[in-house]
CSV table of C-alpha atoms and ligand atoms in Angstrom, one decimal:
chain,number,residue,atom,x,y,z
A,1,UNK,CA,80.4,133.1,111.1
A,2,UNK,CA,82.5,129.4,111.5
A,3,UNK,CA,80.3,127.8,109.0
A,4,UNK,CA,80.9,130.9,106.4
A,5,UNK,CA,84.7,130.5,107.3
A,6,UNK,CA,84.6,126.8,107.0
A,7,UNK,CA,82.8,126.9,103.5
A,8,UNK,CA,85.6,129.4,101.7
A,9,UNK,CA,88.2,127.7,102.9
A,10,UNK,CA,88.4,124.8,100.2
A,11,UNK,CA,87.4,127.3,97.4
A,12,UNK,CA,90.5,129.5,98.5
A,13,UNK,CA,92.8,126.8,98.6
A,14,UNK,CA,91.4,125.7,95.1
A,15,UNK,CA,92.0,129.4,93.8
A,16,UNK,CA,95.7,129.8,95.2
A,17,UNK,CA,96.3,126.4,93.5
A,18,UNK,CA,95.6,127.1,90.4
A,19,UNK,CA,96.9,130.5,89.6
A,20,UNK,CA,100.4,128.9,91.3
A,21,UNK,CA,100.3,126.6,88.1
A,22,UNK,CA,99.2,129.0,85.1
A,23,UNK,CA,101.5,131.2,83.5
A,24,UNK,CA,104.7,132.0,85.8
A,25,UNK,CA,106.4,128.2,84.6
A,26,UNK,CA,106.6,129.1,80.9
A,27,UNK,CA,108.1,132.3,81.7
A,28,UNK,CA,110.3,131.2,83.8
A,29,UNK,CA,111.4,127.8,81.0
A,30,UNK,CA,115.1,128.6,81.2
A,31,UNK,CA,115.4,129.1,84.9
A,32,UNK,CA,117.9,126.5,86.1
A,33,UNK,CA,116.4,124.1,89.6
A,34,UNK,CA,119.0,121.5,90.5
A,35,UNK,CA,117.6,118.7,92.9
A,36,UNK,CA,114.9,121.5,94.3
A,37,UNK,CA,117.5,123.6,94.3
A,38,UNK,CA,117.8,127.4,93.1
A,39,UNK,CA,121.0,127.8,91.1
A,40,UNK,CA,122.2,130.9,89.3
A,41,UNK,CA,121.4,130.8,85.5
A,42,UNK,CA,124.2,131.8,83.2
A,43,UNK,CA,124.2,134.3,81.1
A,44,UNK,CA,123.8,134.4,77.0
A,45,UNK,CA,126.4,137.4,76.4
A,46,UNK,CA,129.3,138.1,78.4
A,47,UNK,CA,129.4,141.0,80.7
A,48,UNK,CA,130.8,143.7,79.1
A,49,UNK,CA,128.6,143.0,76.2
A,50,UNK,CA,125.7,145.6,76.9
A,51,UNK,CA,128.5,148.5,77.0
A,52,UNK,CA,128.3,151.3,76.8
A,53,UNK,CA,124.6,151.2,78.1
A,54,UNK,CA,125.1,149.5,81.5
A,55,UNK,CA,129.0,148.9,82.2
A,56,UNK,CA,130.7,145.5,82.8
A,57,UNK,CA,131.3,146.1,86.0
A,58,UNK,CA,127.4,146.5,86.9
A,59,UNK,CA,127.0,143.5,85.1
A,60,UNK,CA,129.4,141.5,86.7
A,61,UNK,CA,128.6,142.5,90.4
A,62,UNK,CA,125.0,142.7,89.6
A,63,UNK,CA,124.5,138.8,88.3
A,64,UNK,CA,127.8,137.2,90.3
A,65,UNK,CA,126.6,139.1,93.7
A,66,UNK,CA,123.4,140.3,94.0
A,67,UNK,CA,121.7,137.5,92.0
A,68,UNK,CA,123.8,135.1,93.8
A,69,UNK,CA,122.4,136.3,97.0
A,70,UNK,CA,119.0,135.5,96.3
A,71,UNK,CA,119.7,132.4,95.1
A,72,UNK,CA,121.4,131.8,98.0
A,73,UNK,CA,118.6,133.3,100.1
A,74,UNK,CA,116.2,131.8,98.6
A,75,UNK,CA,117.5,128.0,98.6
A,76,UNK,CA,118.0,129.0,102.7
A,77,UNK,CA,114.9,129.8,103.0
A,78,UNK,CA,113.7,126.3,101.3
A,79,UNK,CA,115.7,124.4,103.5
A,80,UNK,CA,114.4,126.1,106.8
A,81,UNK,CA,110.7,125.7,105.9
A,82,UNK,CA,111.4,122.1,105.1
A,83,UNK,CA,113.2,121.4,108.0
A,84,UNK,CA,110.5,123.0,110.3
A,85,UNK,CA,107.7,121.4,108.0
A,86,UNK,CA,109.5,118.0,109.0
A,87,UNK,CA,109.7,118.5,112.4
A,88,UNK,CA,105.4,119.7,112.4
A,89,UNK,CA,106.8,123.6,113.1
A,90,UNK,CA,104.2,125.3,111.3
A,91,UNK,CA,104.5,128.5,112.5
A,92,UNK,CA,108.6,128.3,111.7
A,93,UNK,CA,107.8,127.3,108.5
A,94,UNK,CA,105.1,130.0,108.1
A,95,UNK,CA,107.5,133.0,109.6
A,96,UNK,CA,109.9,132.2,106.5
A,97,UNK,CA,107.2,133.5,104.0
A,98,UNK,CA,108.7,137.4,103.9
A,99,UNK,CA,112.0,135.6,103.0
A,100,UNK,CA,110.8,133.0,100.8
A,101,UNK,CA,108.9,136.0,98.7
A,102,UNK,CA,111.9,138.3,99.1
A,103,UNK,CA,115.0,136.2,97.7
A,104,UNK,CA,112.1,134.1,95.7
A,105,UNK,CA,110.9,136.8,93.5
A,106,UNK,CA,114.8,138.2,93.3
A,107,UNK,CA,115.9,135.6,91.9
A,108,UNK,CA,112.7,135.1,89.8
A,109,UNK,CA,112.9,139.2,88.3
A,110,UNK,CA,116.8,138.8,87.9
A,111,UNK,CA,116.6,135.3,85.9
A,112,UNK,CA,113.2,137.2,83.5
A,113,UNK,CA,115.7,140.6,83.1
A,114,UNK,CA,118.7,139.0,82.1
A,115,UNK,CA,116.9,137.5,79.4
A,116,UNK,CA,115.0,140.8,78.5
A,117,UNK,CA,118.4,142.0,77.4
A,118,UNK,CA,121.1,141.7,74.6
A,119,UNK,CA,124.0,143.4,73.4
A,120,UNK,CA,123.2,146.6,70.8
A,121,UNK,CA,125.0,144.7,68.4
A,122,UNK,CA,123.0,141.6,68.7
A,123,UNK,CA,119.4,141.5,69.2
A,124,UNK,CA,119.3,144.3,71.8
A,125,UNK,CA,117.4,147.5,71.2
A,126,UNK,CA,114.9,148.9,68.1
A,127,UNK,CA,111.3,148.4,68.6
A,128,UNK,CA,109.7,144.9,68.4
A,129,UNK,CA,107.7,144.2,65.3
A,130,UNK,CA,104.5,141.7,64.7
A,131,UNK,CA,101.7,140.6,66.9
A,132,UNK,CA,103.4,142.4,70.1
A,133,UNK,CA,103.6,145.5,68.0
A,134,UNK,CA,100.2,145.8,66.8
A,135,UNK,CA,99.4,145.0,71.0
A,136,UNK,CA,101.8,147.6,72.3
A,137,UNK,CA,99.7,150.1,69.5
A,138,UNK,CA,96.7,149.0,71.0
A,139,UNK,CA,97.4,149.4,74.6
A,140,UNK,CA,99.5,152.5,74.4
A,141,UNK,CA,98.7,154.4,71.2
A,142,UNK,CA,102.2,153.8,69.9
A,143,UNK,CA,105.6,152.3,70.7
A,144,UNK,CA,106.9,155.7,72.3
A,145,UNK,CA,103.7,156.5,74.2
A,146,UNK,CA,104.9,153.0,76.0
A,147,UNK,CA,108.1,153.5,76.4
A,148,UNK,CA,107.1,157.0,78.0
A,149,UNK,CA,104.8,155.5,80.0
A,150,UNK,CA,107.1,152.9,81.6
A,151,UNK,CA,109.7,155.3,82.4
A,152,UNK,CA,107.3,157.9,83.8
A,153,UNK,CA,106.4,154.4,86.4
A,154,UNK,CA,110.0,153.9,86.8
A,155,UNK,CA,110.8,157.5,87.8
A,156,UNK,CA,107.8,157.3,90.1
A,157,UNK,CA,109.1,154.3,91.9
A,158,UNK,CA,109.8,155.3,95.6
A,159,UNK,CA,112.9,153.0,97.0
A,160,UNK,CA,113.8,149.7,95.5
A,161,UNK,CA,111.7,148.1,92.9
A,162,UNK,CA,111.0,147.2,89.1
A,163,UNK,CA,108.6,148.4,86.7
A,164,UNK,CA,107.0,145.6,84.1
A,165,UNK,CA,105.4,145.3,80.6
A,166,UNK,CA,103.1,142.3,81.9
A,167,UNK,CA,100.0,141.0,79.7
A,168,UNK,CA,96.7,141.0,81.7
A,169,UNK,CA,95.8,137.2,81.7
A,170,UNK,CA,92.0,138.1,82.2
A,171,UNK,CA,91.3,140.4,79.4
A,172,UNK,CA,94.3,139.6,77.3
A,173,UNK,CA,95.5,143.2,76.8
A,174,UNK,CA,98.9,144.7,78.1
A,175,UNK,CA,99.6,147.2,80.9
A,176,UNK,CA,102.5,148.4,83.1
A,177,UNK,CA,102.4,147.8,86.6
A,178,UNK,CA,105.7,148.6,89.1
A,179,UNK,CA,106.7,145.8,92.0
A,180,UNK,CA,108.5,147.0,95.2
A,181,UNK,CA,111.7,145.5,96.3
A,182,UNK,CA,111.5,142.0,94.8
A,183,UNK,CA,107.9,141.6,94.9
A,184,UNK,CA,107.1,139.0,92.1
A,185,UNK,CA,105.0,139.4,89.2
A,186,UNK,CA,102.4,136.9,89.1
A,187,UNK,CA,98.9,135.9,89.6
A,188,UNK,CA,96.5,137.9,86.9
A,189,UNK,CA,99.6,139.1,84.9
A,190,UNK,CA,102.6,137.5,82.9
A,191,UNK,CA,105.7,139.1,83.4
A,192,UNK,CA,106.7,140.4,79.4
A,193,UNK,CA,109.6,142.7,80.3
A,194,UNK,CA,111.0,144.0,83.5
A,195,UNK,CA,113.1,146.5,84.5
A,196,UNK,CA,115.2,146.7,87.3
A,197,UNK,CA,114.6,149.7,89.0
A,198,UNK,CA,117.3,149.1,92.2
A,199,UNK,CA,120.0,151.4,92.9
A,200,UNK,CA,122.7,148.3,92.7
A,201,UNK,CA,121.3,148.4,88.6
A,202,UNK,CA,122.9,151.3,87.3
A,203,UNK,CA,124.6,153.5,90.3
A,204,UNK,CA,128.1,152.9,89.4
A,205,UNK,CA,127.8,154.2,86.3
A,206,UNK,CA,125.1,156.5,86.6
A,207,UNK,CA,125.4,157.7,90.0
A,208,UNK,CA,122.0,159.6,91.1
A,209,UNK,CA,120.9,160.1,87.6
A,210,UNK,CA,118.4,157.1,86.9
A,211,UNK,CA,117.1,158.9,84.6
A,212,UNK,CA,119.4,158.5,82.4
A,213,UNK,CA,119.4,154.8,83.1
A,214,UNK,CA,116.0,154.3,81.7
A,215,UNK,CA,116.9,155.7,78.7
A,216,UNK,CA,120.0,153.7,78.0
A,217,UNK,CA,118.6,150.3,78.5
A,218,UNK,CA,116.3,151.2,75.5
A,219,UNK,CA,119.2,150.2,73.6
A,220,UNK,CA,119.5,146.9,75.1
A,221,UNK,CA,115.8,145.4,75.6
A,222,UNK,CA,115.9,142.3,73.5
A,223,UNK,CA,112.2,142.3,71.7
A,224,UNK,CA,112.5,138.6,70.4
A,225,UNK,CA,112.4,137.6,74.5
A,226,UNK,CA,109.3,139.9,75.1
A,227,UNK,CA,107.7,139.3,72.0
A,228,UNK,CA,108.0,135.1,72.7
A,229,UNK,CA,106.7,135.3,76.0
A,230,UNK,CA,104.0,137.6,74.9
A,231,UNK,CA,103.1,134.5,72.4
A,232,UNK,CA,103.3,132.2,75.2
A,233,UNK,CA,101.3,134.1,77.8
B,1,UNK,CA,129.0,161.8,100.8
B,2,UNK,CA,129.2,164.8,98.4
B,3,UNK,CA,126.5,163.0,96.2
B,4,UNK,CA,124.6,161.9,98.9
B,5,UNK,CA,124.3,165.3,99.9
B,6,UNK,CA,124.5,167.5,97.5
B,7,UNK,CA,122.8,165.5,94.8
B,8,UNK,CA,120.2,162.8,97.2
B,9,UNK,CA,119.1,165.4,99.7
B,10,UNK,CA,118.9,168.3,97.0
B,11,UNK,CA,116.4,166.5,94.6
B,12,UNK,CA,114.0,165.5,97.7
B,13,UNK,CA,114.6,168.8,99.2
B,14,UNK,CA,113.5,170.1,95.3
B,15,UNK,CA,110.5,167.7,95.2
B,16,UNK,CA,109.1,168.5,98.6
B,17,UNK,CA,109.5,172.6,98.2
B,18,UNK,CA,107.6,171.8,94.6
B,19,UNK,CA,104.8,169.4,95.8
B,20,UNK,CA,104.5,172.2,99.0
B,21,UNK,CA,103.7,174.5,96.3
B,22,UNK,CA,101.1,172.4,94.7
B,23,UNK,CA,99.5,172.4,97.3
B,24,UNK,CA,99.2,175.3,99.0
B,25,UNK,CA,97.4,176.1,95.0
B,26,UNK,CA,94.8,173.3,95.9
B,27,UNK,CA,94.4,174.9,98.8
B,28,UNK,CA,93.4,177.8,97.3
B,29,UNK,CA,91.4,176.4,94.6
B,30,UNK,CA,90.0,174.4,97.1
B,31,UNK,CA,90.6,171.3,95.8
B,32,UNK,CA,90.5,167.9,97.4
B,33,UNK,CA,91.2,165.7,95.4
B,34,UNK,CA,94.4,167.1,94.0
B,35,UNK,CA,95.3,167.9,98.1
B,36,UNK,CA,95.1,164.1,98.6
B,37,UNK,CA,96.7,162.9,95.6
B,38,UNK,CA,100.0,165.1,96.6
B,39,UNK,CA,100.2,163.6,100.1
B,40,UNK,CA,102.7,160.4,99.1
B,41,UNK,CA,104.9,163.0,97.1
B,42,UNK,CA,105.0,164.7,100.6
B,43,UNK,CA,105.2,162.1,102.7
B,44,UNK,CA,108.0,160.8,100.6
B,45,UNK,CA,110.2,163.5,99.7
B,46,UNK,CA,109.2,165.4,103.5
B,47,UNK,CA,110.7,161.9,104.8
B,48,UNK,CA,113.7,162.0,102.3
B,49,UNK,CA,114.2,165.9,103.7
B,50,UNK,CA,113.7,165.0,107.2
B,51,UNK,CA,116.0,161.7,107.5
B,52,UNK,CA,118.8,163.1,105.7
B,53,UNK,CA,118.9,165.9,107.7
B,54,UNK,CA,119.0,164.1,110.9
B,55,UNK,CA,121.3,161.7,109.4
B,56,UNK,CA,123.8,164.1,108.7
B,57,UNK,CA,123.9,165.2,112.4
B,58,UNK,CA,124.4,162.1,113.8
B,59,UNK,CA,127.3,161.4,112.2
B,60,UNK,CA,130.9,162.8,113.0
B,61,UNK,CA,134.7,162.6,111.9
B,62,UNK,CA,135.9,159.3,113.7
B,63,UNK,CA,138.9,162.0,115.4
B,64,UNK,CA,136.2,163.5,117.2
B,65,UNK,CA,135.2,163.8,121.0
B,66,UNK,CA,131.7,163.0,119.7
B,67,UNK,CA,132.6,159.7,117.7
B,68,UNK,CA,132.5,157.8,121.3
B,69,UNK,CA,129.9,156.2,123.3
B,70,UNK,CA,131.6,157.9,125.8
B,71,UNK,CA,130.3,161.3,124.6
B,72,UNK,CA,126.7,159.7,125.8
B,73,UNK,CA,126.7,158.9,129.0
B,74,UNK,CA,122.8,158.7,130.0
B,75,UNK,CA,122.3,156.8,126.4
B,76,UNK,CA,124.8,154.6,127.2
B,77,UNK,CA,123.3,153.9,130.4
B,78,UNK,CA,119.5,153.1,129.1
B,79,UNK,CA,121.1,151.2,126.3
B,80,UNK,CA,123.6,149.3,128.5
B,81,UNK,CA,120.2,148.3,131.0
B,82,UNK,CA,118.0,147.5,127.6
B,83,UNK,CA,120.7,145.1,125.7
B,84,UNK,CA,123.7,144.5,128.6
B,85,UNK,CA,126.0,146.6,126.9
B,86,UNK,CA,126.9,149.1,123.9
B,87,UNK,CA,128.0,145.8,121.6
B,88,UNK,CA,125.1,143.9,122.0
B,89,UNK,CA,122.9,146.8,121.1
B,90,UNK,CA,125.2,147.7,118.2
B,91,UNK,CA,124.6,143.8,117.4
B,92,UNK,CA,121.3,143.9,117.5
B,93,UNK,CA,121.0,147.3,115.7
B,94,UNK,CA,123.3,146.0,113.1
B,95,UNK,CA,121.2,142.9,112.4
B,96,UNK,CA,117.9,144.9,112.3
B,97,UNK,CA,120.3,147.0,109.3
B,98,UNK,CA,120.2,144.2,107.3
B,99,UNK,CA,117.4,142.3,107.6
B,100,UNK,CA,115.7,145.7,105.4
B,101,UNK,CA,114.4,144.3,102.1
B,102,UNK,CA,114.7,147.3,99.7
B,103,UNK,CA,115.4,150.5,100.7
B,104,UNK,CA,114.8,152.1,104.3
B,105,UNK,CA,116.3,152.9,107.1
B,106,UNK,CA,117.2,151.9,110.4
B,107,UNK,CA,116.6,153.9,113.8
B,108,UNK,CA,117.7,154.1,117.4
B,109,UNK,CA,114.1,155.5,118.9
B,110,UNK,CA,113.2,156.6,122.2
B,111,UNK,CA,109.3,156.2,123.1
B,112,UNK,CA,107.6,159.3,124.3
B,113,UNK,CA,104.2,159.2,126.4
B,114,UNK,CA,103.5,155.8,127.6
B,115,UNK,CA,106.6,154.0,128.6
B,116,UNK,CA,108.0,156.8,128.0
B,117,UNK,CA,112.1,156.7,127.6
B,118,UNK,CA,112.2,153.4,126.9
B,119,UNK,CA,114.4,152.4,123.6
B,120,UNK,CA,113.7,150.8,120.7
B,121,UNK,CA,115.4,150.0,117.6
B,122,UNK,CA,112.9,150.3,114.6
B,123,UNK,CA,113.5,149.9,110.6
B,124,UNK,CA,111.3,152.2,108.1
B,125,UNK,CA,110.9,151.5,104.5
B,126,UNK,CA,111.8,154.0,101.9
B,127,UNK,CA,111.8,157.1,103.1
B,128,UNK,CA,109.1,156.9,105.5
B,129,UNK,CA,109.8,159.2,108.4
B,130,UNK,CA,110.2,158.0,112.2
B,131,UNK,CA,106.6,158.1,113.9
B,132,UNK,CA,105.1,160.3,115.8
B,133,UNK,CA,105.6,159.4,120.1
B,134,UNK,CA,109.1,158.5,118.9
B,135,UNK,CA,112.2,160.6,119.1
B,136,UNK,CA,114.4,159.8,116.8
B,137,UNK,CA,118.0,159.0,118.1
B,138,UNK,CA,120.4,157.6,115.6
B,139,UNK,CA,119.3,156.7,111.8
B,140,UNK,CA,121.5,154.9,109.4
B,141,UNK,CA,120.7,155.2,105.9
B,142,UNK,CA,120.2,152.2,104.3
B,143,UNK,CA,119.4,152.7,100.9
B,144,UNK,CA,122.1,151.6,98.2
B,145,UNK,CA,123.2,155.1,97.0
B,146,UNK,CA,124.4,154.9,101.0
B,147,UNK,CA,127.2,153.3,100.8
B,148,UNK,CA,127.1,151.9,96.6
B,149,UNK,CA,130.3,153.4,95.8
B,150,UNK,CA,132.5,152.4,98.0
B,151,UNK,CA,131.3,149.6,99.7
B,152,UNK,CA,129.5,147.8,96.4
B,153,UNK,CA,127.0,144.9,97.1
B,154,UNK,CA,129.3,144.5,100.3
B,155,UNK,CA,126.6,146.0,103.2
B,156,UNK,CA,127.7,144.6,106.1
B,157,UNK,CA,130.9,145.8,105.8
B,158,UNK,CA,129.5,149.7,105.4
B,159,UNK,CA,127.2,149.1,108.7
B,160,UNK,CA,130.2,147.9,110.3
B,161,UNK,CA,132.1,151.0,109.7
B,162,UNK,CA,129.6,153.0,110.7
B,163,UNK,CA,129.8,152.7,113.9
B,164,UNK,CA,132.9,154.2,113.3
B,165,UNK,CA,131.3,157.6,112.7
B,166,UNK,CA,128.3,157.9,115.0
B,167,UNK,CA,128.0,160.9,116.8
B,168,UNK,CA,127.4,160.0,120.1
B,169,UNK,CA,127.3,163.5,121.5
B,170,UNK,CA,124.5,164.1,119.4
B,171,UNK,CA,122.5,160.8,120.4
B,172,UNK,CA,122.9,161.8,123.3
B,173,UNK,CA,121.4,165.7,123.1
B,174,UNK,CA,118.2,163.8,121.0
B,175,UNK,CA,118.0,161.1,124.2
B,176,UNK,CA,117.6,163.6,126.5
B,177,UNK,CA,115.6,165.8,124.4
B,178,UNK,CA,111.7,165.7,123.5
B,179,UNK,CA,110.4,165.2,119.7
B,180,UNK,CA,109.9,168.5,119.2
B,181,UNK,CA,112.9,169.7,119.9
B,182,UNK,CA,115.2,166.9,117.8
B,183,UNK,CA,113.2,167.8,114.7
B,184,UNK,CA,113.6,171.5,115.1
B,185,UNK,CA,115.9,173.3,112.7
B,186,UNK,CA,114.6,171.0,110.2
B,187,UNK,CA,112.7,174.0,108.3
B,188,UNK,CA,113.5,174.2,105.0
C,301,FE2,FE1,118.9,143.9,90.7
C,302,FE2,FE1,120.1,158.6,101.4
């Protein structure tokens, strides 16, 4: 039993290593780390810029509040599992981990979503065309068969979570998979596109009708984002 | 409130009655597989049904009789042994509130069987319901379309006030109560 225990234990550590360095960093290019620390990313388009899809007020509240939080959260939870790392407290350090993946992977899925959207006006909405189109043909049988398909995960979300276009890093094909609360996307799949699936993402506006939520942000989705990570995955 | 109740409770109420339907059909047809597939559409819309509904009953105009610890006087003496007195526990309640990551709730419980009487304060993701060999005693509702509108990203500040609403007469009926009994009337 030890010596079976004993002999996994490099390979693990080797494992966890290297799918912590693959894909997530080019994703995640534009995420801003000051000194080590988290910091909130700004956006490319002002607030009220994705109206009348997703308000300005949702916007605002949604990036200058709840994102803050997790930055916040997150950089706490850095600073306590360095401090107890310091001091030899292992099992501090260790207790942070639902924090660490809680605030980490919010403010991971916030930075990826901002940047999967744009103004109507802009680049936001249509359907995305080259490489990622013939792909999302592939995979789905056509472009609305997708979009169908992620809203049907969306819907079926229970609580708080997000729903994701990711590319399978293994076989190189695309699928959907849905993350609860702020579980991060990572591991065998690149996060593509992500929707945010949280109550705080379209209540105001859209009160207990989500559904109409995932249709809106249809007209937001900015393809050139997906379609360059999808190249870079 | 009005959407919370007529709009929230409705559509799990809605699901649950349909997924019921389903199957009691696979009953009938006998089949398994579709029997099992339904039970997290149950489990999660049942839950939705069943917290609500106990929600709604332990809550109460702040004018009334009810809205005080007062009303609760064998609660308030178990919860004034387990924590020292009625703030700390609401302290410690209040923290347990928002340490939830996602949606869920939070619950005053009371164990049944072994140890039985003893209280606990217990957080539930989702909609999972309270367990079984617990009463259920007071349940906040933690989920965002709780408080959203009028309290925005601000959460601490919507657990604060409710304690403002808690209907302690209630609390204190479920305390002294069995399981059975606090989740009867809950038929849909
Ligand atoms: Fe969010
Ligand atoms: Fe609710």
């Amino acid at each position: 039993m030890s010596s079976t225990l004993l002999r996994t234990v490099p390979a693990l550590r080797g494992a966890i290593r290297v799918s912590g360095a693959t894909k997530p960093a080019a994703a995640l290019a534009s995420t801003s780390f000051v000194r080590g620390k988290a910091t909130l990313p700004d956006l490319s388009y002002d607030y009220g810029a994705l109206e009348p899809h997703i308000s300005g007020k949702i916007m605002e509240l949604h990036h200058k509040k709840h994102h803050q939080t997790y930055v916040t959260g997150l950089n706490g939870a850095l600073t306590t599992i360095a401090e107890a790392e310091s001091k030899g407290d292992f099992t501090k350090a260790a207790s942070v981990a639902p924090l660490l993946n809680f605030h980490g992977g919010g403010h991971l899925n916030h930075s990826l979503f901002w940047e999967n959207l744009a103004p109507a006006s802009r680049d936001g909405g249509g359907e995305p065309d080259g490489a990622l189109k013939k792909a999302i043909n592939e995979d789905f049988g056509s472009f609305d068969a997708f979009r169908k398909q992620m809203n049907t995960s969306l819907a079926g979300i229970q609580g708080s979570g997000w729903a994701w276009l990711v590319k399978d890093n293994q076989s190189g094909t695309l699928g959907l998979v849905t993350r609860a609360n702020q579980d991060p996307v990572t591991g065998q799949y690149s996060p593509l596109l992500g929707i945010d699936a949280w109550e705080h993402a379209y209540y105001l506006q859209y009160e207990n009708r989500k559904a109409e939520y995932f249709e809106a942000i249809w007209n937001v989705i900015n393809w050139k984002t997906v379609a360059s990570r999808f190249e870079k995955a | 409130m009005e959407l919370h109740h007529s709009k929230h409770h409705q559509t799990y109420v809605t699901n649950l009655n349909r997924a019921l339907e389903s199957h009691h059909a696979a009953i009938l047809a006998n089949d398994i597989a579709a029997q099992i597939a339904l039970q997290p559409v149950i489990k999660f819309n049942g839950g939705g049904h069943i917290n609500h509904a106990l929600f709604w009953q332990n809550l109460a105009p702040e004018s009334d009789e009810g809205a005080k610890p007062d009303a609760a006087p064998s609660l308030v003496a178990e919860i004034t042994k387990r924590w020292g007195s009625v703030d700390k526990f609401k302290e410690n309640f209040s923290s347990a509130l928002l340490g939830i990551q996602g949606s869920g709730w939070g619950w005053l419980v009371k164990e049944e069987g072994e140890g039985a009487g003893a209280l606990r304060i217990i957080t539930t993701q989702n909609q999972d319901p309270v367990f079984s060999g617990e009463v259920p005693i007071i349940g906040v509702d933690m989920w965002e379309h709780a408080y959203y509108l009028q309290y925005l990203n601000g959460k601490a500040s919507y657990v604060e006030n409710i304690w403002n609403v808690i209907n302690w007469k209630t609390a204190e009926q479920r305390f002294l109560a069995g399981r059975a009994d606090v989740l009867k009337g809950l038929e849909l």
